[in-house]
Tab-separated table of C-alpha atoms and ligand atoms in Angstrom:
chain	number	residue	atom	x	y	z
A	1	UNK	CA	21.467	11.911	-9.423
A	2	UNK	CA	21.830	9.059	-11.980
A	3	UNK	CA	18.166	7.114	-11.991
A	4	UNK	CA	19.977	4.081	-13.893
A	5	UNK	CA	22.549	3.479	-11.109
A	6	UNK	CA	20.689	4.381	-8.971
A	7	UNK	CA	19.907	1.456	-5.727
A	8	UNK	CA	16.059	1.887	-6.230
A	9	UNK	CA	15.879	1.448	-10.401
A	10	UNK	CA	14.975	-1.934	-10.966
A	11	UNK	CA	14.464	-1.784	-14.499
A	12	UNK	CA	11.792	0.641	-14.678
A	13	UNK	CA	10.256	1.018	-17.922
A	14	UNK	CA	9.297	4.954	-17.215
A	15	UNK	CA	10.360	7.581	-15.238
A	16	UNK	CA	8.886	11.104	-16.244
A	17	UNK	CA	9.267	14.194	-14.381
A	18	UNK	CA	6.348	16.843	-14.634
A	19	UNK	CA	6.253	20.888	-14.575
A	20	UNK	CA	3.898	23.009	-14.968
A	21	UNK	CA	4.868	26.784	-14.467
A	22	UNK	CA	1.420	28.569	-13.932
A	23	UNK	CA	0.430	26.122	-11.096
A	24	UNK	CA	3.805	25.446	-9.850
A	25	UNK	CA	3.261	21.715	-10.388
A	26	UNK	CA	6.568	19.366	-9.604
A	27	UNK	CA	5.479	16.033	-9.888
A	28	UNK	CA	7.239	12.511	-11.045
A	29	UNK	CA	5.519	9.247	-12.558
A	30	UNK	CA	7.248	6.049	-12.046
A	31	UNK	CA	6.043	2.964	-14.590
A	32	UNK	CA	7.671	0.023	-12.817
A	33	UNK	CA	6.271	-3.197	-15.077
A	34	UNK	CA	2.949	-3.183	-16.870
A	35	UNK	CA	3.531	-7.128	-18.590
A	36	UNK	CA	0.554	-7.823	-16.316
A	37	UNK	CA	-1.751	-4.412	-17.157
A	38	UNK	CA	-1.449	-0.520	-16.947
A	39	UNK	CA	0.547	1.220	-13.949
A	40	UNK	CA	-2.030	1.664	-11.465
A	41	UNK	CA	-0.689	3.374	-8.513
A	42	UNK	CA	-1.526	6.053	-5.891
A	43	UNK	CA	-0.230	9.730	-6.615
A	44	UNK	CA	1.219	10.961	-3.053
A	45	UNK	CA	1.778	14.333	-1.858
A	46	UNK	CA	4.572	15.701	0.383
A	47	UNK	CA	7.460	17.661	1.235
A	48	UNK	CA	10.532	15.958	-0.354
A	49	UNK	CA	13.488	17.931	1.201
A	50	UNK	CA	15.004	17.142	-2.213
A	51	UNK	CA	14.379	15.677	-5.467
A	52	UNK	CA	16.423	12.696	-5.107
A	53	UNK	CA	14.216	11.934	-2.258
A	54	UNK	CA	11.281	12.001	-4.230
A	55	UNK	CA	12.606	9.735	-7.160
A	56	UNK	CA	13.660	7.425	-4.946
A	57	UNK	CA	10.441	7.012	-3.073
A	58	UNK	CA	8.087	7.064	-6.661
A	59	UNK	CA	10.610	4.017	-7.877
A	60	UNK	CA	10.417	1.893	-4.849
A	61	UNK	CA	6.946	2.921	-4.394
A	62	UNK	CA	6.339	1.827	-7.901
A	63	UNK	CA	8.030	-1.534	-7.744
A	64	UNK	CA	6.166	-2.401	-5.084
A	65	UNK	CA	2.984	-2.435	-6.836
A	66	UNK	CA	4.068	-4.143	-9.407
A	67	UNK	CA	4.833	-6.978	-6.741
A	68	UNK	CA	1.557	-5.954	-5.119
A	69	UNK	CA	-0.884	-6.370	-7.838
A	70	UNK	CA	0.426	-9.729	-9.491
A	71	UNK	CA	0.143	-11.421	-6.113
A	72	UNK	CA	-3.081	-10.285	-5.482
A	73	UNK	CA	-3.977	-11.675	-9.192
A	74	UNK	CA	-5.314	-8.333	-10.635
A	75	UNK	CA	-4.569	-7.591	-14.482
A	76	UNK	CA	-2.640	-4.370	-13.099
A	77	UNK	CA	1.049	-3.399	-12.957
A	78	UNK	CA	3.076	-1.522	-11.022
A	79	UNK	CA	2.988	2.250	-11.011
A	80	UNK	CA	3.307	5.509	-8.618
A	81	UNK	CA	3.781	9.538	-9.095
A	82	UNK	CA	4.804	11.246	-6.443
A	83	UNK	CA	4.049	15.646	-6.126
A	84	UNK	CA	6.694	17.278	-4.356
A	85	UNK	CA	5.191	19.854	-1.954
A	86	UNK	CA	3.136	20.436	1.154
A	87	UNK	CA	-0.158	19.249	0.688
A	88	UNK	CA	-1.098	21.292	3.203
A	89	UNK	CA	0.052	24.800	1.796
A	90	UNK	CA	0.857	24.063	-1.811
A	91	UNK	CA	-2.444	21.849	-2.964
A	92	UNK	CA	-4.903	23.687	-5.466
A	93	UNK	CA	-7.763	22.373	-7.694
A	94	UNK	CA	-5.696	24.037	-10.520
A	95	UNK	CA	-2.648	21.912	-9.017
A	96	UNK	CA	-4.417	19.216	-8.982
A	97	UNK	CA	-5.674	19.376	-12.391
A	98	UNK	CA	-2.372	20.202	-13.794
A	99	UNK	CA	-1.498	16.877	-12.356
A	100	UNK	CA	-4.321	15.317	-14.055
A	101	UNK	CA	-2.701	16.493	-17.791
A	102	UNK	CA	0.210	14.993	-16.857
A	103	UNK	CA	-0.721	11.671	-16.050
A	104	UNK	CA	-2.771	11.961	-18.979
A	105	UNK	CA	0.212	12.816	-21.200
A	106	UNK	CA	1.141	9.253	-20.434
A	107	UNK	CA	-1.558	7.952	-22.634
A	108	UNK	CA	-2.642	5.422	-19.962
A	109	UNK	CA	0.751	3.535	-18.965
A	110	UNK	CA	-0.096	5.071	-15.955
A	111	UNK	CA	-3.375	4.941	-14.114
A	112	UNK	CA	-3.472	7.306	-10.432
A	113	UNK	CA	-5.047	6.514	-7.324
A	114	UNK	CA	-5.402	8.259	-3.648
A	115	UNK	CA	-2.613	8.299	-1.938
A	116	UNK	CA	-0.525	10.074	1.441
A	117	UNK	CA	-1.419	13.879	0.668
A	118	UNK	CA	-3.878	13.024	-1.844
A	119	UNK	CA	-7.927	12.222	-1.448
A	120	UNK	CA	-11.401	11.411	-3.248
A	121	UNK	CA	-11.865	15.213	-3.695
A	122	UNK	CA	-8.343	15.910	-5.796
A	123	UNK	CA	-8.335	12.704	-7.570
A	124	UNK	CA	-11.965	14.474	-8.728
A	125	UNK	CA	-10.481	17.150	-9.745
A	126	UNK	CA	-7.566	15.285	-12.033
A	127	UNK	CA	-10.451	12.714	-13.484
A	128	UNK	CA	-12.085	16.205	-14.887
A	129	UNK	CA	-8.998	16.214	-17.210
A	130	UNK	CA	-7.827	12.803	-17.755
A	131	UNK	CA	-10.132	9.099	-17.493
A	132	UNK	CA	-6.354	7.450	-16.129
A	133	UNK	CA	-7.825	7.843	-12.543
A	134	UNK	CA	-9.525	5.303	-10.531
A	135	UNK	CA	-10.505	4.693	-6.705
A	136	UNK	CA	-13.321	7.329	-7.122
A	137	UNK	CA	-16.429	5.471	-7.472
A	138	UNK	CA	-20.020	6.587	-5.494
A	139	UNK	CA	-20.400	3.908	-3.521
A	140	UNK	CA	-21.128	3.731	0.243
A	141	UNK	CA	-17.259	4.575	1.539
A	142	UNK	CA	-17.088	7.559	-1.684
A	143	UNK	CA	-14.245	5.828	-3.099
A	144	UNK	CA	-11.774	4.963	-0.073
A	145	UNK	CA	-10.459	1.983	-0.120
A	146	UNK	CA	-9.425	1.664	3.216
A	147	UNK	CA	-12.285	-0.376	4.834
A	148	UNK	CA	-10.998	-3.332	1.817
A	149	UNK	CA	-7.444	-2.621	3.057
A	150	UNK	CA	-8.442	-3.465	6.816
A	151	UNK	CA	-10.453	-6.533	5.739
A	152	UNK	CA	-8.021	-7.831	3.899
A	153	UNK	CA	-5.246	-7.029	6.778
A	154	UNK	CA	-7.691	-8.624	9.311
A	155	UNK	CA	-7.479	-11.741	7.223
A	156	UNK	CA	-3.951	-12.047	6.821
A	157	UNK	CA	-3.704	-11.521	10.369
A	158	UNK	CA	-5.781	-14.719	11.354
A	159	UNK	CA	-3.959	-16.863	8.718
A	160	UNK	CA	-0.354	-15.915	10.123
A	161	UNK	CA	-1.918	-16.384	14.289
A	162	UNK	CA	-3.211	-19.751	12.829
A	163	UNK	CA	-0.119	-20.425	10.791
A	164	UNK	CA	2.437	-19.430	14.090
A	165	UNK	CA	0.439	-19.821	16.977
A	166	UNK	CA	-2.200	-22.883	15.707
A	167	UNK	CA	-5.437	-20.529	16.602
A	168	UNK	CA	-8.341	-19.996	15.011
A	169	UNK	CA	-8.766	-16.198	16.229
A	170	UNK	CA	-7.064	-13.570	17.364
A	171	UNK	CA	-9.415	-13.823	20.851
A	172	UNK	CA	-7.038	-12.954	23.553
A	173	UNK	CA	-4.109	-12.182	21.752
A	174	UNK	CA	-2.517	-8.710	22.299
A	175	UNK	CA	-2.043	-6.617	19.355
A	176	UNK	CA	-0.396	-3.375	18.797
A	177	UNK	CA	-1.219	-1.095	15.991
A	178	UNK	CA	1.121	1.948	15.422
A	179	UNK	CA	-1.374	4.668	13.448
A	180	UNK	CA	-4.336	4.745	13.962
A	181	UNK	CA	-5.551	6.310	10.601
A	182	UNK	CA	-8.257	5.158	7.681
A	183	UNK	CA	-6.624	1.860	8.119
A	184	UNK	CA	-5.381	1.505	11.863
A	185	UNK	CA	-8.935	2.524	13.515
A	186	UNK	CA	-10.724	-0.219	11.008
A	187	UNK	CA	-8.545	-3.071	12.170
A	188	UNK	CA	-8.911	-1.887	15.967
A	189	UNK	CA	-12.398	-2.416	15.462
A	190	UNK	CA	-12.233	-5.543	13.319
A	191	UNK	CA	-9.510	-7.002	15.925
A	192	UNK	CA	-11.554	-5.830	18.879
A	193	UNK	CA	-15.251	-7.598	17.057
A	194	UNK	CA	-13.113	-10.615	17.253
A	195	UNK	CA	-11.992	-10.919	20.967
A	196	UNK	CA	-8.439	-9.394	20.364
A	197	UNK	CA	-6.783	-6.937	23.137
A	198	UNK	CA	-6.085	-3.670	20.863
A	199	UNK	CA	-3.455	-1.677	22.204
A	200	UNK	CA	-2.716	1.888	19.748
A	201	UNK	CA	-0.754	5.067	19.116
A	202	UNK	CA	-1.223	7.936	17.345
A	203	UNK	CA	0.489	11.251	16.963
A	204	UNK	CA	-2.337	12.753	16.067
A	205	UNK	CA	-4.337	12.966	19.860
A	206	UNK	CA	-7.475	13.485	18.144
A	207	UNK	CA	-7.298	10.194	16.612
A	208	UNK	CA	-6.032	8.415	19.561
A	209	UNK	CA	-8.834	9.734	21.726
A	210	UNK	CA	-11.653	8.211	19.076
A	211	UNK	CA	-9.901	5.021	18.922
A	212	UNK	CA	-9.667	4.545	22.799
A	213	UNK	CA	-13.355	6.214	23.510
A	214	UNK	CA	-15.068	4.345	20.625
A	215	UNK	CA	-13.253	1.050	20.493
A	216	UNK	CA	-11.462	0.887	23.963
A	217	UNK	CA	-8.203	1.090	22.040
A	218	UNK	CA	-5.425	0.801	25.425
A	219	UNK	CA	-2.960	4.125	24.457
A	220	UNK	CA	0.101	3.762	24.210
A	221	UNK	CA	3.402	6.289	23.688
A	222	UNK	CA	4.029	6.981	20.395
A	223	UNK	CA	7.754	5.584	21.165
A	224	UNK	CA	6.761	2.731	22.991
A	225	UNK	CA	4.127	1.043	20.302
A	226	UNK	CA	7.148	-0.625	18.113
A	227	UNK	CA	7.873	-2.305	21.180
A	228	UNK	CA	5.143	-3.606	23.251
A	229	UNK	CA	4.927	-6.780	24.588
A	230	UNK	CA	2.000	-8.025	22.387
A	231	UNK	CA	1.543	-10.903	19.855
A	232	UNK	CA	1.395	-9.312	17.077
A	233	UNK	CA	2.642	-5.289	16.143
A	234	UNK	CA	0.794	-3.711	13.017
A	235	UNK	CA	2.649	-0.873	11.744
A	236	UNK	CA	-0.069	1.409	9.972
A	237	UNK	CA	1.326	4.600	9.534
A	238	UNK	CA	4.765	4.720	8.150
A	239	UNK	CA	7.517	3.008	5.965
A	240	UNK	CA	10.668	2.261	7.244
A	241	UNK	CA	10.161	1.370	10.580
A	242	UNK	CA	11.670	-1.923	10.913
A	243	UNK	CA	15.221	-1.569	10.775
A	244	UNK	CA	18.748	-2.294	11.957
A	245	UNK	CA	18.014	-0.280	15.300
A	246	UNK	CA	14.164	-1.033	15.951
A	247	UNK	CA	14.420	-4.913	15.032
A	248	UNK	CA	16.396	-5.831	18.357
A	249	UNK	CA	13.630	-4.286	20.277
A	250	UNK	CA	10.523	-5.859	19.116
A	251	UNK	CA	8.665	-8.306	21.567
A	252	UNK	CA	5.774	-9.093	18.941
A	253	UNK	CA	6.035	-12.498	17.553
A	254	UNK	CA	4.396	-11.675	14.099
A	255	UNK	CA	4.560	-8.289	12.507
A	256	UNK	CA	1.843	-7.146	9.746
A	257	UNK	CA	0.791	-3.814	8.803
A	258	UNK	CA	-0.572	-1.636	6.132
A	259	UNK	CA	2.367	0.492	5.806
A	260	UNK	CA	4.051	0.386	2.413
A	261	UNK	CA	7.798	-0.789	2.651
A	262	UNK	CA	8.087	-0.848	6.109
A	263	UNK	CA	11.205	-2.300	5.865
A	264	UNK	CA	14.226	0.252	5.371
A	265	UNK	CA	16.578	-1.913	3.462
A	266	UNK	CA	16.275	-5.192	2.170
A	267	UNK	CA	18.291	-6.761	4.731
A	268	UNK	CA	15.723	-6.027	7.735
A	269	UNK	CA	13.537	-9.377	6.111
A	270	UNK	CA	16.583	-11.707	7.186
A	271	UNK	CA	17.198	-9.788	10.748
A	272	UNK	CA	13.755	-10.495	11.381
A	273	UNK	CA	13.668	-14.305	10.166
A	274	UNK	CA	16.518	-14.526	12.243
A	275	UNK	CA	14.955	-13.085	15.441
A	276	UNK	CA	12.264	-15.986	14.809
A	277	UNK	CA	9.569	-12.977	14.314
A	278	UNK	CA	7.280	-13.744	11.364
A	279	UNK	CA	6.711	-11.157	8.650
A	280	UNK	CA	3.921	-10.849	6.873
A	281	UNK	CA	5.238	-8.826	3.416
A	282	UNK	CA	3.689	-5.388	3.567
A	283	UNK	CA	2.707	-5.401	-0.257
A	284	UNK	CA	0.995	-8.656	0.447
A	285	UNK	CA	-0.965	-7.909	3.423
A	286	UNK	CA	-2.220	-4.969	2.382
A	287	UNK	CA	-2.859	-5.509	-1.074
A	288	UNK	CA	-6.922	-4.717	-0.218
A	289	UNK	CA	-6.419	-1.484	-1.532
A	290	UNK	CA	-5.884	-1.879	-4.749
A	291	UNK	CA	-8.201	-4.732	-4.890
A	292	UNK	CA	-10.847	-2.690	-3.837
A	293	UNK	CA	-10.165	0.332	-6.241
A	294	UNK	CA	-9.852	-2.560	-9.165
A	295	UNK	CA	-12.825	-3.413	-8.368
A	296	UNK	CA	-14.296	0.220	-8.210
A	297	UNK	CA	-13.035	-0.017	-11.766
A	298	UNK	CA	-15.337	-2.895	-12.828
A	299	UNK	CA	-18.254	-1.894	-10.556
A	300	UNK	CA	-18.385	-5.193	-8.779
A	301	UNK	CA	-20.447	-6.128	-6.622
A	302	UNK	CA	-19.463	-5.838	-2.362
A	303	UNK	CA	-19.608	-10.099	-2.161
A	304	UNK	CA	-17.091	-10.540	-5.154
A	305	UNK	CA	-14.969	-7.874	-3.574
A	306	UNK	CA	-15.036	-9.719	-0.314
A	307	UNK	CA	-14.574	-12.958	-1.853
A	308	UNK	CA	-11.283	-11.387	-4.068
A	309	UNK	CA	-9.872	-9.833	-0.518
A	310	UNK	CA	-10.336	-13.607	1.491
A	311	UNK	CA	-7.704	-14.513	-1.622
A	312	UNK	CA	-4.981	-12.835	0.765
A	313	UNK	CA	-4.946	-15.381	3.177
A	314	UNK	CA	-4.065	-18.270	0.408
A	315	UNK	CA	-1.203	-16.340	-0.601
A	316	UNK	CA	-0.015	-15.374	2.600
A	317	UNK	CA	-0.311	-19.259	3.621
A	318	UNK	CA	1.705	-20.169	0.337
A	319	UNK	CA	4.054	-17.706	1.440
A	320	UNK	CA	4.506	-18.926	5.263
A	321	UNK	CA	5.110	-22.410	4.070
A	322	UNK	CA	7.460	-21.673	1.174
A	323	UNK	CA	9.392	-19.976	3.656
A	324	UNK	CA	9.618	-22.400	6.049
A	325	UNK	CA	10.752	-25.142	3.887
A	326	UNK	CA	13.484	-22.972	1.783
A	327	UNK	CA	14.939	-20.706	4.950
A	328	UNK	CA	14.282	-17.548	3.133
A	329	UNK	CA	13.046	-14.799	4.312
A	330	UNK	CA	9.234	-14.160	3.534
A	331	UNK	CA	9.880	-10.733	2.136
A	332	UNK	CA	12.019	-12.814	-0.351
A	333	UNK	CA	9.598	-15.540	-0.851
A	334	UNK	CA	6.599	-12.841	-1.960
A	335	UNK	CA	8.664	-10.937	-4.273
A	336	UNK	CA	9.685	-14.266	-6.009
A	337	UNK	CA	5.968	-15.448	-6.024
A	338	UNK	CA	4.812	-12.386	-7.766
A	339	UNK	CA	7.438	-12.667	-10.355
A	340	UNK	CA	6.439	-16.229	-10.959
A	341	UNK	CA	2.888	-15.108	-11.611
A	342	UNK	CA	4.713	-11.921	-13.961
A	343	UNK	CA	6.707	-14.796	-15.603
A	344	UNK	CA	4.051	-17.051	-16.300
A	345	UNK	CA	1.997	-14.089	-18.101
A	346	UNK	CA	5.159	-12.984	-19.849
A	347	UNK	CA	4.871	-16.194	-21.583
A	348	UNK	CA	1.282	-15.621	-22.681
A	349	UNK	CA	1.713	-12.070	-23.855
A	350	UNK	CA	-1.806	-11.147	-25.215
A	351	UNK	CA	-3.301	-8.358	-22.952
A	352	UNK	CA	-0.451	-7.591	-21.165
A	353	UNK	CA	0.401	-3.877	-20.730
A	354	UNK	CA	-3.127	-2.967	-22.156
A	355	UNK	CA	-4.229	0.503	-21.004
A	356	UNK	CA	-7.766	-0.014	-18.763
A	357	UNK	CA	-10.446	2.086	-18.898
A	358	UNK	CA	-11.009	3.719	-15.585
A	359	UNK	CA	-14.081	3.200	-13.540
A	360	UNK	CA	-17.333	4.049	-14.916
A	361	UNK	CA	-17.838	7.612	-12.911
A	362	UNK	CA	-14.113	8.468	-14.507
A	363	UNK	CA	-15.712	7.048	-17.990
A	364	UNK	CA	-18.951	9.716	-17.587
A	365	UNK	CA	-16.533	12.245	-16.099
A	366	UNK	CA	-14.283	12.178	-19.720
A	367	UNK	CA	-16.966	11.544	-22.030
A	368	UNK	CA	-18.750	15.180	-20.415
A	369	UNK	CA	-16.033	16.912	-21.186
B	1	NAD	P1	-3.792	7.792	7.531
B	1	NAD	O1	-2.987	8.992	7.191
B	1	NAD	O2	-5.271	7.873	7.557
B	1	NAD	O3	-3.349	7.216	8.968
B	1	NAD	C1	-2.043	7.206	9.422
B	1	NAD	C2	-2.103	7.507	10.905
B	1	NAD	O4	-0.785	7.357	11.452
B	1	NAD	C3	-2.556	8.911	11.216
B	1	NAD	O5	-3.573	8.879	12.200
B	1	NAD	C4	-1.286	9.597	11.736
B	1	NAD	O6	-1.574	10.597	12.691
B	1	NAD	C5	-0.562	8.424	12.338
B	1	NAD	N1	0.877	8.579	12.492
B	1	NAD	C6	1.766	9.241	11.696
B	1	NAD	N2	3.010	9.137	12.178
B	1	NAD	C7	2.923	8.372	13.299
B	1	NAD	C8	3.860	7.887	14.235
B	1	NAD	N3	5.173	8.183	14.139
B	1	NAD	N4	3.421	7.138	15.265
B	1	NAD	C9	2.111	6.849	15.412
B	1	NAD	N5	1.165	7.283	14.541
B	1	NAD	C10	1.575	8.023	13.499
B	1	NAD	O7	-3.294	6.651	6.525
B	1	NAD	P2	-4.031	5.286	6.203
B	1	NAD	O8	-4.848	5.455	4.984
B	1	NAD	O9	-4.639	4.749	7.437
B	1	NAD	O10	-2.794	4.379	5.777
B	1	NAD	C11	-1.888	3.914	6.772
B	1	NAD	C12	-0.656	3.322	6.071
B	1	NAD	O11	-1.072	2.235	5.240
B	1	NAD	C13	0.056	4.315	5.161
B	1	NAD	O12	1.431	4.027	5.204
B	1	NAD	C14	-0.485	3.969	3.768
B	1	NAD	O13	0.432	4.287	2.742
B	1	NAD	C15	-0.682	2.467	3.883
B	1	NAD	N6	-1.719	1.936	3.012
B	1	NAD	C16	-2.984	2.460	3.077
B	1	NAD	C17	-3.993	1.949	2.242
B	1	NAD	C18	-5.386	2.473	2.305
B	1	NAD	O14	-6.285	1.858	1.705
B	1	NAD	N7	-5.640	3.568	3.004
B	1	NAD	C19	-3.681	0.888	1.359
B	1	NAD	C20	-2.392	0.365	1.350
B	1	NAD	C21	-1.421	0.903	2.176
């Protein structure tokens, strides 16, 4: 496969691939843009059936953080590595570590985080070789940022009901949340705390079960959630899901997730503008994430992370109106609102591209060693 030609390059200023024979470690690192700060990305797990697969996910992966981070105002670009295998069957602490020397062979461009495959425990085991890791902090959630990611999902939510529908809640309104994971189960019981109707699928049963008995979740078929009747459908399991065959079928009038790239192609933005259904960019909306694990980093405290997350809701607003006075889709709008804010720092280079250290566990972790 050529990586230059290639659809998902976008100018990429690294792409590295990884082996290490003793541990059987295949892994890739994508550096999409750091003008804004280091690469800070999570390092996902799973069984590419090839490695074009894999390079294509780590470079749109990649890109999207870069989009992700400069929206959400955070001195941090884009990055991603991706480690082909089952995570399952292939994942060892000495895998994990090997892992860890490789992102550290990147001297920093490149910064990991938890990702699909990946958790606390073997992004502990990589910051024993390497300080480039962050998202693993003591506090009360041991690092997971997913409680920050359905916060800040919960308040993009009310801004687009208030933006579409002129309401101040999402009391009464039907929502349906495909996946209901770290993220999914969090909004169900944010949504549910504020009057909403939660309906929810899962292909895991356990999951569905703890969502229904603990939050009166309403179950529904895993291949009938993408179309429910409901006001708004929150895809929180997996990308590429709205596409040329699912789009025609949707009867929610706003769609926003946590999923990353839940679009397939480009093109799915304007079928959906052009059903009238309201996206709410996926890198936007769930931008809590990295939020939270930047601010892991710094050691903030809970109110300034709250008060960072409630940020999502002006930009999604800036977004929604932009939109509506240009015509363009809001997927569009997002990714030229983040370049702006790239642009703007491009122009006032000092600090740009600047390693960061990791959090200050990471810091004691490397300085043990
Ligand atoms: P998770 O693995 O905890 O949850 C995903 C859930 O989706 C699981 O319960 C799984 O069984 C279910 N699922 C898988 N395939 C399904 C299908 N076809 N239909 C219905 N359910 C299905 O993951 P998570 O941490 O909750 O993240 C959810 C999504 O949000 C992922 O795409 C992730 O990349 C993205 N995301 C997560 C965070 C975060 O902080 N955790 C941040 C940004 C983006």
């Amino acid at each position: 496969m050529s990586v230059f030609l290639d659809s998902a390059y976008d100018n990429h200023e690294l792409v590295t691939f990884g082996h290490d024979r003793a541990t059987g470690l295949r892994a890739i690192i994508a550096v999409h843009n750091t003008t804004l700060g280091p690469g800070v990305g999570g390092c996902r797990m799973y069984p590419y059936p090839d490695d074009d697969a894999a390079l294509r996910d780590v470079l749109r992966l990649s890109r999207g953080m870069t989009y992700k981070s400069a929206l959400a105002d955070l001195p941090l670009g884009g990055g991603k590595s991706v480690i082909i295998g089952n995570p399952r069957e292939d994942k060892s602490p000495a895998l994990m570590r090997a892992m860890g020397e490789f992102v550290h062979s990147q001297g920093g461009r490149y910064v990991a985080a938890e990702d699909s495959g990946t958790g606390v425990e073997d992004l502990r085991e990589m910051a024993s070789v390497t300080p480039y890791v962050s998202g693993i902090a003591d506090n009360e959630h041991g690092g997971d940022p997913s409680p920050s990611t359905a916060y800040g999902l919960f308040v993009g939510i009310r801004a687009a009901v208030a933006h579409r529908l002129g309401v101040d809640s999402t009391s009464g309104l039907r929502v349906a949340i495909q996946g209901l994971g770290h993220v999914g189960f969090l909004l169900a019981r944010l949504l549910r705390d504020d009057g909403a109707i939660v309906y929810g699928a899962d292909v895991s049963a356990i999951n569905l079960q703890r969502a229904a008995d603990l939050l009166g979740v309403i179950p529904v078929d895993v291949d009938d959630i993408l179309f429910c009747e409901a006001d708004i459908l929150a895809p929180c399991a997996l990308g590429a899901v709205l596409d040329e065959q699912t789009i025609p079928r949707l009867r929610s009038g706003i769609v926003a997730g946590a999923a990353n790239n839940q679009l397939a192609t480009p093109l799915d933005a304007a079928r959906l503008r052009d059903r009238g259904i309201l996206y709410c960019p996926d890198f936007l909306i769930n931008a809590g994430g990295i939020i939270d694990v930047h601010h892991q980093r710094l050691g903030s405290a809970e109110t300034e992370v709250r008060a960072h997350l409630a940020g999502i809701e002006k930009n999604l607003l800036e977004v929604l109106q932009r939109s509506d006075r240009s015509g363009e889709s809001t997927d569009a709008v997002a990714e030229a609102l983040a370049m702006e804010k790239i642009d703007r720092r491009r122009d006032r280079p000092e600090g740009g591209g600047r390693p960061l250290l990791a959090d200050p566990e990471t810091r004691r972790a490397a300085a043990a060693r």
